[in-house]
Tab-separated table of C-alpha atoms in Angstrom:
chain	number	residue	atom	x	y	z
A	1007	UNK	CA	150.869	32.452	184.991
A	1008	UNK	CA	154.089	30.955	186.298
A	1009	UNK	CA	157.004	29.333	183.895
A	1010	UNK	CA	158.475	26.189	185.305
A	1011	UNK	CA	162.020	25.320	183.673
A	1012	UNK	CA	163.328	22.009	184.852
A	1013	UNK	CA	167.172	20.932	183.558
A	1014	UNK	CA	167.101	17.367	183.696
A	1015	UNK	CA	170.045	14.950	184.618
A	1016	UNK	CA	170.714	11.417	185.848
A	1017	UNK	CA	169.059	10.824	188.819
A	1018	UNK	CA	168.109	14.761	189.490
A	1019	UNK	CA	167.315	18.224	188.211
A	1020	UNK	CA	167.204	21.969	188.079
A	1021	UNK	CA	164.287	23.594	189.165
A	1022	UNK	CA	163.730	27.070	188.330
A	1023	UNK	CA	160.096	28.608	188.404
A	1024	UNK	CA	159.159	32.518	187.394
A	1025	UNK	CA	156.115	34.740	187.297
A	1026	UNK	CA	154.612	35.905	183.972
A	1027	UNK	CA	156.256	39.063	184.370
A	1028	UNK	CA	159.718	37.557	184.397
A	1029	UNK	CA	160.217	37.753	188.259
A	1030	UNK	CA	161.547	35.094	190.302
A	1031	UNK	CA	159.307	33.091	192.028
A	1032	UNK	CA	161.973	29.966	193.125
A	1033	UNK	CA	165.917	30.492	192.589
A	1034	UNK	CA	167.263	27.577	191.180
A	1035	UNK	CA	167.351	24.759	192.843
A	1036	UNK	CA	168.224	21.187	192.848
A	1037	UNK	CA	165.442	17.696	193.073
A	1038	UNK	CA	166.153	14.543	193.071
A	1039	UNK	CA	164.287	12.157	191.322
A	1040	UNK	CA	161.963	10.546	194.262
A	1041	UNK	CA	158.311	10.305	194.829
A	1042	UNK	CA	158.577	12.209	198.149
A	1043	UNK	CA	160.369	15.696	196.115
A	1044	UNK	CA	158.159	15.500	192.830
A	1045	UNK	CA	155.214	15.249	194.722
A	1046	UNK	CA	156.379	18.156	196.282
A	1047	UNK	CA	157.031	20.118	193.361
A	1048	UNK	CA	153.687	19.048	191.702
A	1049	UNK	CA	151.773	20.689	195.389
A	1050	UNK	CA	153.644	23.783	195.298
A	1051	UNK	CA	152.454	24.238	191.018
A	1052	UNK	CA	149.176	23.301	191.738
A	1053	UNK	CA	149.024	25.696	194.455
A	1054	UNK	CA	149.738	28.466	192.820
A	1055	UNK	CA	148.542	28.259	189.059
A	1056	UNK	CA	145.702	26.018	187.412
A	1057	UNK	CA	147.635	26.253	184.323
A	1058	UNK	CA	151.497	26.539	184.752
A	1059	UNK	CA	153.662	26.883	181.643
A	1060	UNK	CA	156.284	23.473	182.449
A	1061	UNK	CA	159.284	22.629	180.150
A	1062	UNK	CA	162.216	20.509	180.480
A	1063	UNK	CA	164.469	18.873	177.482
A	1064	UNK	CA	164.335	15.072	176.638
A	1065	UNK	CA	167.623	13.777	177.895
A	1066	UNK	CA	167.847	10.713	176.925
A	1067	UNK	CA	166.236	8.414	179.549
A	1068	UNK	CA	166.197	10.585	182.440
A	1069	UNK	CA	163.588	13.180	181.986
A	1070	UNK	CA	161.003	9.930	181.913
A	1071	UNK	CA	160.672	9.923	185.597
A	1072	UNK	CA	159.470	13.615	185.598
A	1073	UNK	CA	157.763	13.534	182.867
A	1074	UNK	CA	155.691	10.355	183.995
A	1075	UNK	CA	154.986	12.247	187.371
A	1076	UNK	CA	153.615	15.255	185.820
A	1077	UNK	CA	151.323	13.174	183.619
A	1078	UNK	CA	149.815	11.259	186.723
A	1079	UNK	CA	149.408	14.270	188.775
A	1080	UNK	CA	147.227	15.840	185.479
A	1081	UNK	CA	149.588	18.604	184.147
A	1082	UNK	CA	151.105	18.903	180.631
A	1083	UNK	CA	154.519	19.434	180.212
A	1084	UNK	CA	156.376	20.435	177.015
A	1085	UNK	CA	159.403	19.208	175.747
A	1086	UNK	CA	161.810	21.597	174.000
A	1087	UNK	CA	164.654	20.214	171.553
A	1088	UNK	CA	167.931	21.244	173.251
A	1089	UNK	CA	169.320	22.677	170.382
A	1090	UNK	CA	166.570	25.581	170.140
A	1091	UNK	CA	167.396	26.048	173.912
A	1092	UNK	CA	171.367	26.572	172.720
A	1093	UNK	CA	170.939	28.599	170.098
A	1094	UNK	CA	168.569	30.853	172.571
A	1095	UNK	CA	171.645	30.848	174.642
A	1096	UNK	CA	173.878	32.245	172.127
A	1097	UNK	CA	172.233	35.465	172.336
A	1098	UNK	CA	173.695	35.906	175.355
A	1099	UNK	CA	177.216	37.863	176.037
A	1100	UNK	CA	178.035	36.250	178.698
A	1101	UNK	CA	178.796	32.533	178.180
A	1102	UNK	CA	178.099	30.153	180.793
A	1103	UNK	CA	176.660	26.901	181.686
A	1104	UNK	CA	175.722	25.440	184.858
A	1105	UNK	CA	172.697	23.861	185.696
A	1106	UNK	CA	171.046	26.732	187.655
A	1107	UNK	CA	172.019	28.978	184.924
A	1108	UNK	CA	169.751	26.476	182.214
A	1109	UNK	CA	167.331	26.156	184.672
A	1110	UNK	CA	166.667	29.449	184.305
A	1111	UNK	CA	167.157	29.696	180.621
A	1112	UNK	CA	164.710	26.789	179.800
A	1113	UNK	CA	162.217	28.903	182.099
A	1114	UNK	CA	162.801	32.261	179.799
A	1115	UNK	CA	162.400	30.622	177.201
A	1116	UNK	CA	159.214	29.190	178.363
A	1117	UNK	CA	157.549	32.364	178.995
A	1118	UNK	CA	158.922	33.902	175.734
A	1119	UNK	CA	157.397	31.062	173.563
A	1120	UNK	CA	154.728	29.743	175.248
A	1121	UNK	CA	152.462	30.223	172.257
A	1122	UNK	CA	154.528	27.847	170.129
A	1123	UNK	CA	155.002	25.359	173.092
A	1124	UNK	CA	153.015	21.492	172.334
A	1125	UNK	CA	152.046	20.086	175.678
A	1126	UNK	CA	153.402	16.823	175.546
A	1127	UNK	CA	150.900	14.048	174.851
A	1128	UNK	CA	152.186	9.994	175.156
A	1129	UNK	CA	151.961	8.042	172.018
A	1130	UNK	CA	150.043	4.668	171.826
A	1131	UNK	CA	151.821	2.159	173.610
A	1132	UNK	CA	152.611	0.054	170.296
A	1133	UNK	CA	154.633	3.128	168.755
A	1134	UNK	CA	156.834	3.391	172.124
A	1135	UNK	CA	157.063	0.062	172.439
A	1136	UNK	CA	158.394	-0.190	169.032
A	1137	UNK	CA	160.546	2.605	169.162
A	1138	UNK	CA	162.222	0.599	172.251
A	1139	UNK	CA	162.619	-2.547	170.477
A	1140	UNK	CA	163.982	-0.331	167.523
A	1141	UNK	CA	166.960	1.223	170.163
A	1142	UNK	CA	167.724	-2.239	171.163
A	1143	UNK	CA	167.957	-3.990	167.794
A	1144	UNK	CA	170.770	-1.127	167.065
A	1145	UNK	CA	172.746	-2.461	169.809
A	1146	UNK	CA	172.623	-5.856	169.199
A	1147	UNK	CA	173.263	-5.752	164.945
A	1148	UNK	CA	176.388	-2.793	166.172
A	1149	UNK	CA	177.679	-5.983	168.420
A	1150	UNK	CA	177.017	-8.133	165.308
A	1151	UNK	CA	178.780	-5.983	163.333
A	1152	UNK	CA	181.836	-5.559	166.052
A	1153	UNK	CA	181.912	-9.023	166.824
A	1154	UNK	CA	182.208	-9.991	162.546
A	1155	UNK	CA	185.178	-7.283	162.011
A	1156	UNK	CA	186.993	-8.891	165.570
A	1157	UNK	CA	186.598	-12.159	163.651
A	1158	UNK	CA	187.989	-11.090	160.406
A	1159	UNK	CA	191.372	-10.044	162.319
A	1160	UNK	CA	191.768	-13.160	163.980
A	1161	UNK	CA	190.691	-15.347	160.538
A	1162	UNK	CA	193.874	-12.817	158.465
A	1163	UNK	CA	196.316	-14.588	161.374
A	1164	UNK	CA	194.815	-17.999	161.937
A	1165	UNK	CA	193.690	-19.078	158.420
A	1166	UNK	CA	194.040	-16.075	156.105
A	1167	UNK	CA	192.079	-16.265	153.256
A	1168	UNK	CA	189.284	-18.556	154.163
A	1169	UNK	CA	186.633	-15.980	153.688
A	1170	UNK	CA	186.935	-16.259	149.940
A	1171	UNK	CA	186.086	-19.929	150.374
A	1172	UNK	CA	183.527	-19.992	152.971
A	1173	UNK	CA	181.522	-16.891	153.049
A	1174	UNK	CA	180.519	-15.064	156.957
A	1175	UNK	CA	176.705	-15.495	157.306
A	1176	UNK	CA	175.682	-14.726	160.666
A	1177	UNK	CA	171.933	-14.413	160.137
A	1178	UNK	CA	171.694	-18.068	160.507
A	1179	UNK	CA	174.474	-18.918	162.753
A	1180	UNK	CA	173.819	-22.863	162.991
A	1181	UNK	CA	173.880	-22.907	158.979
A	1182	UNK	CA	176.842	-20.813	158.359
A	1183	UNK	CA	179.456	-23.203	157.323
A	1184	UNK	CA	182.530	-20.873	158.095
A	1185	UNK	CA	181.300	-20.826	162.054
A	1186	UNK	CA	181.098	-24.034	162.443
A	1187	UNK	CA	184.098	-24.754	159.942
A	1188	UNK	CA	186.285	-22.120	162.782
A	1189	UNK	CA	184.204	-24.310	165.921
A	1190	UNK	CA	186.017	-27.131	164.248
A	1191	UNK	CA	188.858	-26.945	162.693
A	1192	UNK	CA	190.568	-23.505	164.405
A	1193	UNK	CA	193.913	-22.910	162.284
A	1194	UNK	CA	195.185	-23.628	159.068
A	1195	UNK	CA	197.933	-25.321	161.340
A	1196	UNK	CA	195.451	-28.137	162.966
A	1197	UNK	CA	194.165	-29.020	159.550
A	1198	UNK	CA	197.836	-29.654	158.168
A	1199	UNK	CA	199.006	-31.673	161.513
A	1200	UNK	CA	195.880	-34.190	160.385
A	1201	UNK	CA	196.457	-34.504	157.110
A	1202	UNK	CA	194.099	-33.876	153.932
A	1203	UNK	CA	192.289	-37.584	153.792
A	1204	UNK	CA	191.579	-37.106	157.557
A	1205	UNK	CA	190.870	-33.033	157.017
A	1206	UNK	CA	188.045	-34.275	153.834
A	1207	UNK	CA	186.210	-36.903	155.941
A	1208	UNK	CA	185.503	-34.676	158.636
A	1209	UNK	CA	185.350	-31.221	156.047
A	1210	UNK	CA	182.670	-33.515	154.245
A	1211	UNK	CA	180.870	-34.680	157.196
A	1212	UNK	CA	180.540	-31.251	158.531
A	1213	UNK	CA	179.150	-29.375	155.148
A	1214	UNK	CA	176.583	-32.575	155.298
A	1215	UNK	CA	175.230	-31.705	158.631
A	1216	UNK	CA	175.064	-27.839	158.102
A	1217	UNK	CA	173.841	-28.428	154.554
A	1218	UNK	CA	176.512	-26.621	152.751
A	1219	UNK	CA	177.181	-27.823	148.697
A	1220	UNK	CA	180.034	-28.663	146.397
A	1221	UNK	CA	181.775	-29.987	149.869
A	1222	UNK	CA	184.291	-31.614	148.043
A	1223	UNK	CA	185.965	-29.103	145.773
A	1224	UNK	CA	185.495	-26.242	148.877
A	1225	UNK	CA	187.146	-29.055	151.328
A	1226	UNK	CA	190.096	-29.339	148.690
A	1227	UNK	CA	190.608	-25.856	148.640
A	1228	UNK	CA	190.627	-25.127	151.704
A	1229	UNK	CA	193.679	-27.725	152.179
A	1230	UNK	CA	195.380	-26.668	149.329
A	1231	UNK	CA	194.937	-23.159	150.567
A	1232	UNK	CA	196.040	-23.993	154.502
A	1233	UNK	CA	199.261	-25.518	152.691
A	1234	UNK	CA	200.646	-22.857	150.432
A	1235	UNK	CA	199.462	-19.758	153.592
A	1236	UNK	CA	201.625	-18.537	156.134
A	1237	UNK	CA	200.185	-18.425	159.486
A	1238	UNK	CA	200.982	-15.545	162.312
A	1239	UNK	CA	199.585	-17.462	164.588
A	1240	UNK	CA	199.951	-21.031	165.282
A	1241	UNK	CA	197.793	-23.768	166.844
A	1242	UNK	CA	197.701	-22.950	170.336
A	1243	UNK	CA	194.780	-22.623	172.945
A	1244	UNK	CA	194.885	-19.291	173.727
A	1245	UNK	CA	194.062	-18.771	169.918
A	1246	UNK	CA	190.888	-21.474	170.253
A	1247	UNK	CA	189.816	-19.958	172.963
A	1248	UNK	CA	189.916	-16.222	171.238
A	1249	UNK	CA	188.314	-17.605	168.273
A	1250	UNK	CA	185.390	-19.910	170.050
A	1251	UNK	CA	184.466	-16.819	172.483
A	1252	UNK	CA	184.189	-14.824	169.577
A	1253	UNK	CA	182.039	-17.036	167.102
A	1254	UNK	CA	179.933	-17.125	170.612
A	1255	UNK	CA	179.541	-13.928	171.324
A	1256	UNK	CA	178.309	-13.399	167.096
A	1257	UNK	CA	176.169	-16.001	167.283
A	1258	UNK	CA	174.243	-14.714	170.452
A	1259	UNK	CA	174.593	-11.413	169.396
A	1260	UNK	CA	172.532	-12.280	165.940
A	1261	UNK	CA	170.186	-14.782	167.773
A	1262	UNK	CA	169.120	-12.063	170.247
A	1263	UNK	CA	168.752	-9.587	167.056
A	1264	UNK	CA	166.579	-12.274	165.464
A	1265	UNK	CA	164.223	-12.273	168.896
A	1266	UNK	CA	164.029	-8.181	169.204
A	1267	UNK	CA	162.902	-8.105	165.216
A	1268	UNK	CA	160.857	-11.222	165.693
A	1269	UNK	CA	158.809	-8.614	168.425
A	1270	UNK	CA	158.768	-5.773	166.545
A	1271	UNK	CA	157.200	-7.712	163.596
A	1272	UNK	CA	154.283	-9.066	165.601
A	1273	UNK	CA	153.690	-5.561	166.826
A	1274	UNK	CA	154.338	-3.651	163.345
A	1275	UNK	CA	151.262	-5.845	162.074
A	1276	UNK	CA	148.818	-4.963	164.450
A	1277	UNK	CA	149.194	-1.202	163.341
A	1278	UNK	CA	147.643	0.370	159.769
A	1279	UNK	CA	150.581	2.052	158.259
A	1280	UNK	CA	152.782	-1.071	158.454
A	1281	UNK	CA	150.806	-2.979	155.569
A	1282	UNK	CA	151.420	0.708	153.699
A	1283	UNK	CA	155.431	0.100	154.565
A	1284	UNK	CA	155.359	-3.257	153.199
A	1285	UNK	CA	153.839	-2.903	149.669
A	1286	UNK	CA	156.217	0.228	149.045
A	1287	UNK	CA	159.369	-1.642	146.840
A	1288	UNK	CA	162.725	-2.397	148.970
A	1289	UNK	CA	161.004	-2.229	152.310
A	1290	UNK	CA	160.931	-6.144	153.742
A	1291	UNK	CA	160.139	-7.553	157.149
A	1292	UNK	CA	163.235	-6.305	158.612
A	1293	UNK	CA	163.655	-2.339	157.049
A	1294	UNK	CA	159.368	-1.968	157.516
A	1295	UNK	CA	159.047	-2.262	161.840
A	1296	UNK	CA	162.311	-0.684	162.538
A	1297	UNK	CA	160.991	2.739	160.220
A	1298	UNK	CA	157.515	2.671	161.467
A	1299	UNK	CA	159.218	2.309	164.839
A	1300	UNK	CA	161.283	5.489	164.228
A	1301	UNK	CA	158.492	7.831	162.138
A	1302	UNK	CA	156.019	6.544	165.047
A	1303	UNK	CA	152.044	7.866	164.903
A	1304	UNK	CA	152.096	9.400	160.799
A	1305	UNK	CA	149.088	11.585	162.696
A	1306	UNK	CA	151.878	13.633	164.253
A	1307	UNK	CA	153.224	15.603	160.857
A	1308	UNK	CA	151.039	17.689	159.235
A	1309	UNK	CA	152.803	16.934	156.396
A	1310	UNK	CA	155.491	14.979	153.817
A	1311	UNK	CA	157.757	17.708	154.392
A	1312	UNK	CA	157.288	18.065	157.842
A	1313	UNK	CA	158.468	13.906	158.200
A	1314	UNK	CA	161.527	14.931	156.245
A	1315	UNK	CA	163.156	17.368	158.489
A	1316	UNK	CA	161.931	15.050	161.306
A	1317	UNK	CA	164.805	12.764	159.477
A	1318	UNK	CA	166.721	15.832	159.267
A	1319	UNK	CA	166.864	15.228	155.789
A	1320	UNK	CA	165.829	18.545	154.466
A	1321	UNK	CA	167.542	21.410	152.705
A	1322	UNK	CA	165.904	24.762	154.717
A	1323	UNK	CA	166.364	27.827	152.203
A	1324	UNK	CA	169.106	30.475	152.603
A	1325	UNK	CA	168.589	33.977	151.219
A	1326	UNK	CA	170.494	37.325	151.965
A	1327	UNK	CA	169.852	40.341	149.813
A	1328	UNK	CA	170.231	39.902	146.225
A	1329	UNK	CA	171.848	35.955	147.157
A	1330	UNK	CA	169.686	33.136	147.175
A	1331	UNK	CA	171.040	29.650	147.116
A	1332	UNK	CA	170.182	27.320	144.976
A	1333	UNK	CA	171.966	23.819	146.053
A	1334	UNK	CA	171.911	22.959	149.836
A	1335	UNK	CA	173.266	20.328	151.910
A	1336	UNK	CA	170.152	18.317	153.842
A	1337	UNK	CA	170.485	19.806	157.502
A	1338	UNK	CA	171.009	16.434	159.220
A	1339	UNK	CA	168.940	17.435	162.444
A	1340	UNK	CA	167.000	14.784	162.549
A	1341	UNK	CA	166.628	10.626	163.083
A	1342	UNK	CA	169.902	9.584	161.861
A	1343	UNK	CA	168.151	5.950	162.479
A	1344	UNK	CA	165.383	6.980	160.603
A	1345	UNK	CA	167.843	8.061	157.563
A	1346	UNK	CA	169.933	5.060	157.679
A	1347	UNK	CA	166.898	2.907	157.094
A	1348	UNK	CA	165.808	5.034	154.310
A	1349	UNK	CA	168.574	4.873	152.707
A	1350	UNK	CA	168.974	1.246	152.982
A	1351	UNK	CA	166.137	0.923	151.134
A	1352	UNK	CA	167.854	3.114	148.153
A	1353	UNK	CA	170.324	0.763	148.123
A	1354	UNK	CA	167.788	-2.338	147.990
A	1355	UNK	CA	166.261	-0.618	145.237
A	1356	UNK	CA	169.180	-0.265	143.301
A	1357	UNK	CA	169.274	-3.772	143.701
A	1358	UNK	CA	166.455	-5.226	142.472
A	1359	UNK	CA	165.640	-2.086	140.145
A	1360	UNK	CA	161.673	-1.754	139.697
A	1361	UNK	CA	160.602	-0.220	136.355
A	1362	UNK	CA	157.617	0.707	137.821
A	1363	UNK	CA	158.327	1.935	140.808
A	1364	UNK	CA	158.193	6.246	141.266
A	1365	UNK	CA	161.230	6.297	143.684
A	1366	UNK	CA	163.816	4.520	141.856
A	1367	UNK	CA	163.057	5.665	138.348
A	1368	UNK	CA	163.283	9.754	140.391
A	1369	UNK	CA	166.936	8.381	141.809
A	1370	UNK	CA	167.854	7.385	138.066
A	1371	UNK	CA	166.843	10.643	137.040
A	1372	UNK	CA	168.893	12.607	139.177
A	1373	UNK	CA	171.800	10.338	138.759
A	1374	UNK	CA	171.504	10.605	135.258
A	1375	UNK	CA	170.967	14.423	135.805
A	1376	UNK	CA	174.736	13.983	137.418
A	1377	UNK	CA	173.922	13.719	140.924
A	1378	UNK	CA	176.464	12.509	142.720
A	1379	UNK	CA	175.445	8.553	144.060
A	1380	UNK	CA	174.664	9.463	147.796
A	1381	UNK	CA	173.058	13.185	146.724
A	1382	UNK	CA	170.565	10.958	144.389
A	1383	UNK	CA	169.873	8.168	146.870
A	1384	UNK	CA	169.064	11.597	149.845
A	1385	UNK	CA	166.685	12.968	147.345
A	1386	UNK	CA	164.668	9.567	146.587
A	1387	UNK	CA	164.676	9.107	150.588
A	1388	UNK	CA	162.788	12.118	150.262
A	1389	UNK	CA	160.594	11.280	147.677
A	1390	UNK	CA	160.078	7.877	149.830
A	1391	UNK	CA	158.984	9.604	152.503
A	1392	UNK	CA	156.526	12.043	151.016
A	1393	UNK	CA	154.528	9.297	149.226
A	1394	UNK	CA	154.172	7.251	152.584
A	1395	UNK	CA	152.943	9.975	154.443
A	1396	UNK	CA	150.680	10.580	151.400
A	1397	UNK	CA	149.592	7.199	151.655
A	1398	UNK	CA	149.489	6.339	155.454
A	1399	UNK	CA	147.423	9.458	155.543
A	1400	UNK	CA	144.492	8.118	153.629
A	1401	UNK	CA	143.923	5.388	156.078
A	1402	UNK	CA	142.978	7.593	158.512
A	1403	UNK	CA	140.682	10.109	156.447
């Protein structure tokens, strides 16, 4: 039996191989991440043991060109989470890190725990292909959500106070009426130099064409507002050009948001547990893909509480002696995505309130036990999450 501990990197890794007796078989050494030196590696493992004991971490990306090599060429390799690896590493007196030395220490720990060790096995291609789509939806919504607080600052200089009048909707970026208000009019400056009978033709003609109502009491107070503010900012072009780029760049930014989740829907449906998702209450067509994307295969967990620390949102036990606590903090080693969309659907719950529904009338219970708001919301997202795996589960009995 040999151990094979590989520290991955960008572009390269650590190679560090021992015998089942501990020995070294290869120091530590470096690959880099081409055909010619992985099929190298793979020769010299298959040489030597049927059965070799391989384990890297997931770093991000970069293990995926390894990993995808070892699958072709046949062997199974495990993946370790890096925080079991560091808290292996504390044991040690002597602290240091440098690639060889993890090399090694992912190969220790390999031959120490190979019993516990799950060769890695792909998901179906709909669950990664999901979980994709889910990484990339979280980039485009944080640009949405960048791009909306941007143009907030520059609305408080140009025409503070608008967004009492005309409300920021970017899901539909052709119907919200403040974008195209800011496309048109620019400053609270511009719409005094025209004057108001000229400002409530076009005002009026504008709310007509994005279908936006009461047009003519919103058009009058926007003027009478753009009269009594004081502007930090006046009409220039730099200013229309800071403002335009930015209603851009939200627009886009939402419209290419609206294509990822448009995907993920049309995947979501062709697998079982998504109809499951969508009759559970506060779980629509935009929470459902992106948390089947992040739970993946239900098959996986062997059970509800197994899913919950997956979302790190357990509380593991602490007892010393005669001391055994009784309130915990969740451990938050986990999917934070995963959590976040849980807990949206708390609050989407506590919006539309379901008297029949198990997981809101538990988070009333606990609030009215005194839970603080967020500790009652964590323990629903629990309760959540235990009666979908319940359920999901039953399709495939």
């Amino acid at each position: 039996m040999i151990a094979v501990g590989i520290d991955v990197s960008k572009g390269k890794s650590t190679v560090a191989i021992l015998d089942g007796d501990g020995s070294i078989r290869a120091h530590p050494y470096e690959m880099n991440h081409s055909k010619a030196e992985l099929d190298a590696l793979i020769k010299y493992i298959k040489a030597v043991d049927d059965h070799p004991i391989i384990l890297m971490e997931p770093t991000s990306h970069y293990h995926y060109p390894v990993l995808k090599a070892f699958l072709d060429a046949g062997l199974s390799p495990s993946l370790v989470n890096p925080y079991l690896l560091k808290k292996c590493g504390d044991a040690e007196l002597r602290k240091a890190k440098t690639d060889k030395k993890d090399a090694m220490r992912i190969a220790r720990y390999a031959l120490e725990k190979w019993y516990s060790l799950v060769p890695y096995s792909p998901m179906d291609q709909k669950y990664e292909d999901l979980r994709f789509l889910s990484s990339q939806y979280r980039q485009r919504i944080s640009m949405v959500v960048k791009s909306k607080n941007q143009l907030i600052n520059l609305l408080d200089e140009s025409m503070p106070g608008i967004t009492r009048i005309l409300a920021l909707k970017s899901r539909n970026p052709e119907k919200c009426m403040l974008l195209q208000f800011i496309k048109r009019f620019h400053s609270f400056d511009y719409i005094n130099s025209i004057g108001k009978t000229r400002f409530m033709n076009s005002y009026t003609t504008l709310a007509r064409k994005v279908g936006e109502r009461n047009a003519a009491a919103k058009g009058l107070a926007i003027y009478e507002l753009s009269k009594a503010s004081i502007t930090t900012r006046s009409n220039s072009d730099y200013m229309d050009i800071a403002l335009d780029q930015c209603v851009d760049i939200l627009s886009d930014s939402q419209r290419a948001a609206d294509e990822i989740m448009l995907q993920m829907q049309n995947i979501a449906e062709t697998i079982p547990e998504y109809k499951v998702l969508l009759s559970m209450n506060g779980v629509g067509d935009r929470l459902g893909p992106v948390i089947l994307a992040e739970i993946g295969d239900i098959r996986r967990f062997h059970s509800g509480k197994a899913l919950n620390a997956y979302a790190g949102n357990d509380a593991p036990p602490y007892q010393s002696g005669q001391f055994e606590s009784r309130s915990r903090h969740i451990s938050k080693r986990g999917n934070p995505a995963l959590r976040k969309a849980c807990f949206e659907v708390m609050q989407a719950l506590k919006l539309t309130k379901p008297q029949d529904d198990p997981v809101y009338l538990f988070m009333m219970k606990k609030e009215q036990e005194g839970k603080p708001y967020n500790v009652a919301k964590m323990a629903a997202v629990n309760k959540f999450l235990r009666i979908y795996y319940a359920r999901a589960m039953e399709l495939y009995k």
